[in-house]
Amino acid sequence: MMLTAWSCFTQLQIDFLPVWLVLDYVSDFLYILDTAIKFHTGYMEQGILITDRKQIYIRYMKTSQFVTDIVSLLPTDFLYLKIGVNVPIVRINRFLRITRQFEAFDRIETRTSYPNIFRICKLMLYVFIVIHWNACFYFALSEYIGFGNDEWVYPSTSDPGFATHIRKYVFSFYFCTLILTTVGDVPGPVREEEYLFMVVEFLIAVLVFATIMGSTSSVIMNINNADAAFYPNHDLVKAYMKQQKLNKQLESRVNAWYQHLHINKKMTNENQILQHLPDRLRAEVAVNVHLQTLSKVQLFQNCEISLLEQLILKLKPQIYSPGEYVCKKGDVGREMYFIKEGKLAVVGDDGVTEYAVLGEGHFFGEISILNIKGSKSGNRRTANIKSIGYSDLFCLSKEDMTDVLIEFPDAKTIMEEKGKQILRKMNMLDEEAAAAADQRWEEMKKNLERMEAALTTLQTKFARLVAELESNTVKLKYRLQSLENETEGWLVSDDDDTDGGFSA
């Protein structure tokens, strides 16, 4: 980029020669340093980082990149001794380093958290470079034709307003921007060289315009696809509400809920977004995002990490709007909830009286899904829970909770004990019924153990019978085989006697 400017704006070569030389050789030093670092940079092979120096050397020296790196470092500057330092074109081999720039862009794009913004910035940089190169060529062509010879070329430098270096570059950049963007009128060409330059510029303009439009459309499409993956489609819901003629108050609540999702970047479909990751990697991502929140819940504070990991994968995020009931007293409980953000109120049947306010780290609904023995409410909700503002909750279904606790019986016992303590405080635990249920459970366990022991005995006896049957079958087979052999001997002797009688 700077080499082009130095080559085309000849006056810069005279006025700022020391600056250009320093910049050139600092760049050469960085190129040499980059090549040296490349000899010590590991590479991935089948997902394994290779750090062995010998393998790194061999692999790097066999690549085409090594050839371009070496060619770009050839000391072509020695030609200055013969043709002079005002011919910077001898450093044209440094352009081969541009492949490293593309490689850097690719790595940044895959690692940045904002790939679409980076793509737009990269596109604008490419456009700027193209205009810069054309501006340099335009000024060089104007100098070749003669400044001020016609309206198309750069004005005469004898005019003080067009004699400064900044005006020369800015005017040339502006002139080429008008041509390439085709948004402004420029003087018509007069000479053959000018016509040829304009034709090339128009062809580049068509290519650049198509590239910009295609890339911009791709970026916008990626943004829309990302929004569609993260957030539910609001347009479909709005069309549905309009078609069904919902009342304005309810429609406003729905629109406000969607607006809250987009403004605060809330997602309700994390499981679908991460579904293509391997199970273990998906668990690690979910744990990294939600473990801190789940560990604040008193119910899980003494549980082992593996249990929390299993529970996290079962959690489903839900967002409730202001005034919305999460559950009502007497409803059948099929889920328990954990509060991630927001506040919820425990209210009376009138929906106004507040008995308590639940905040981040609190949970509720565990009584309904733990099946605690002796609970007077059974699996019914014992309170009305209403969201005060927008509240982010995690929902855990009864089926998922049961599946996880099967593998962690100790944790199940701890949770049931905590649930009993809560019921005692609420005077909702029937101790006699709980004791009777425990006694029935113990009796069922004993009966089950007796049945298992009887089943084991029956299996043993059945196995013995099968073994005796197989043994008797083998013995019977041998006896039948021996009888058949004896019978065949009798038949042979009878045939011999018959043949002798006929020959007499």
JSON list of C-alpha atoms in Angstrom, two decimals, residues 286-297 308 312 360-361 394:
[
{"chain": "A", "resi": 286, "resn": "ALA", "atom": "CA", "xyz": [-23.71, -25.13, 29.85]},
{"chain": "A", "resi": 287, "resn": "VAL", "atom": "CA", "xyz": [-21.83, -25.53, 33.14]},
{"chain": "A", "resi": 288, "resn": "ASN", "atom": "CA", "xyz": [-19.62, -22.54, 32.34]},
{"chain": "A", "resi": 289, "resn": "VAL", "atom": "CA", "xyz": [-22.71, -20.42, 31.65]},
{"chain": "A", "resi": 290, "resn": "HIS", "atom": "CA", "xyz": [-25.09, -21.54, 34.39]},
{"chain": "A", "resi": 291, "resn": "LEU", "atom": "CA", "xyz": [-23.14, -23.27, 37.17]},
{"chain": "A", "resi": 292, "resn": "GLN", "atom": "CA", "xyz": [-22.62, -20.06, 39.13]},
{"chain": "A", "resi": 293, "resn": "THR", "atom": "CA", "xyz": [-26.37, -19.39, 39.12]},
{"chain": "A", "resi": 294, "resn": "LEU", "atom": "CA", "xyz": [-27.36, -22.95, 40.01]},
{"chain": "A", "resi": 295, "resn": "SER", "atom": "CA", "xyz": [-24.77, -23.22, 42.79]},
{"chain": "A", "resi": 296, "resn": "LYS", "atom": "CA", "xyz": [-26.50, -20.32, 44.60]},
{"chain": "A", "resi": 297, "resn": "VAL", "atom": "CA", "xyz": [-29.63, -22.43, 45.03]},
{"chain": "A", "resi": 308, "resn": "LEU", "atom": "CA", "xyz": [-25.25, -30.25, 38.85]},
{"chain": "A", "resi": 312, "resn": "ILE", "atom": "CA", "xyz": [-27.93, -28.07, 33.98]},
{"chain": "A", "resi": 360, "resn": "GLU", "atom": "CA", "xyz": [-31.85, -14.41, 42.46]},
{"chain": "A", "resi": 361, "resn": "GLY", "atom": "CA", "xyz": [-30.81, -17.85, 43.75]},
{"chain": "A", "resi": 394, "resn": "PHE", "atom": "CA", "xyz": [-34.87, -22.04, 34.82]}
]
